[in-house]
Amino acid sequence: MSHVIPTPRTPALKIRGSQKTFPVRRIYCVGRNYADHAVEMGHDPNKEPPFFFTKPADAIVPGGGSLRFPVATADLHHEIELVVALSSGGLEIPADEALSHVYGYGVGLDMTRRDLQAVAKKMGRPWDMAKGFDQSAPMSELVPASEIGHPSAGAIWLEVDGVRRQSGDLDQQIWKVAETISHLSTLVELAPGDLIMTGTPAGVNAVSPGSCLRGRIDGVGEIEVRYRAS
């Protein structure tokens, strides 16, 4: 059967050391998954179960690079995160089986129009336009779990124009990767091609046109983005 419009492209991420790519189905994001970030956002990390929001798959910017500054914001914030890529899925996945569904890992930026998010929070509205705008998810290539295992510790950091802004460790996550996958699978049926962005450490702050962002997770990879000044 023919289509009335061209078939939309399927976003995909490169695989380290391979000519193959990882096609992306959905992007799920965990909110406030590091205690220090929860505190800086005005929340008590000890009382909160995991919650999720989404980004459209075509918000991905594979490899980062030079980007235009987003429209409709005067307060764009950076959030560096471990990205989990699923090779299989299901419903109600037990935590002790969850890591068997992981293909690999990468480094991502959850770019956030914080001013739009603040208005949405105040008015009790969805975060979609604050989190899911164009080019809001720059991501590195993926590295297979078969090569690096399942990282549960390791430095995660981000610099803006050479100044360290965010610094933490994966072992500071409130909900570990296996727990996050298990909990999310009680809410939706996960599937191959799904990505999970697992939260960010403290230090989120604004970037400006012309800013250069460089982030890294030890043992996983790094991402670099520069916002064009014009």
XYZ file of C-alpha atoms in Angstrom, residues 14 60 62 81 109 129 149 205 208 213 215 219-220:
13
model
C 25.715 5.029 15.718
C 17.752 13.216 18.947
C 23.210 11.963 16.822
C 22.464 11.792 31.515
C 21.840 15.807 27.016
C 7.136 22.010 25.052
C 29.064 -4.500 31.034
C 22.203 25.831 34.672
C 23.699 30.927 25.849
C 29.023 22.045 26.126
C 30.101 16.094 28.826
C 33.692 4.121 30.637
C 30.747 5.045 28.389
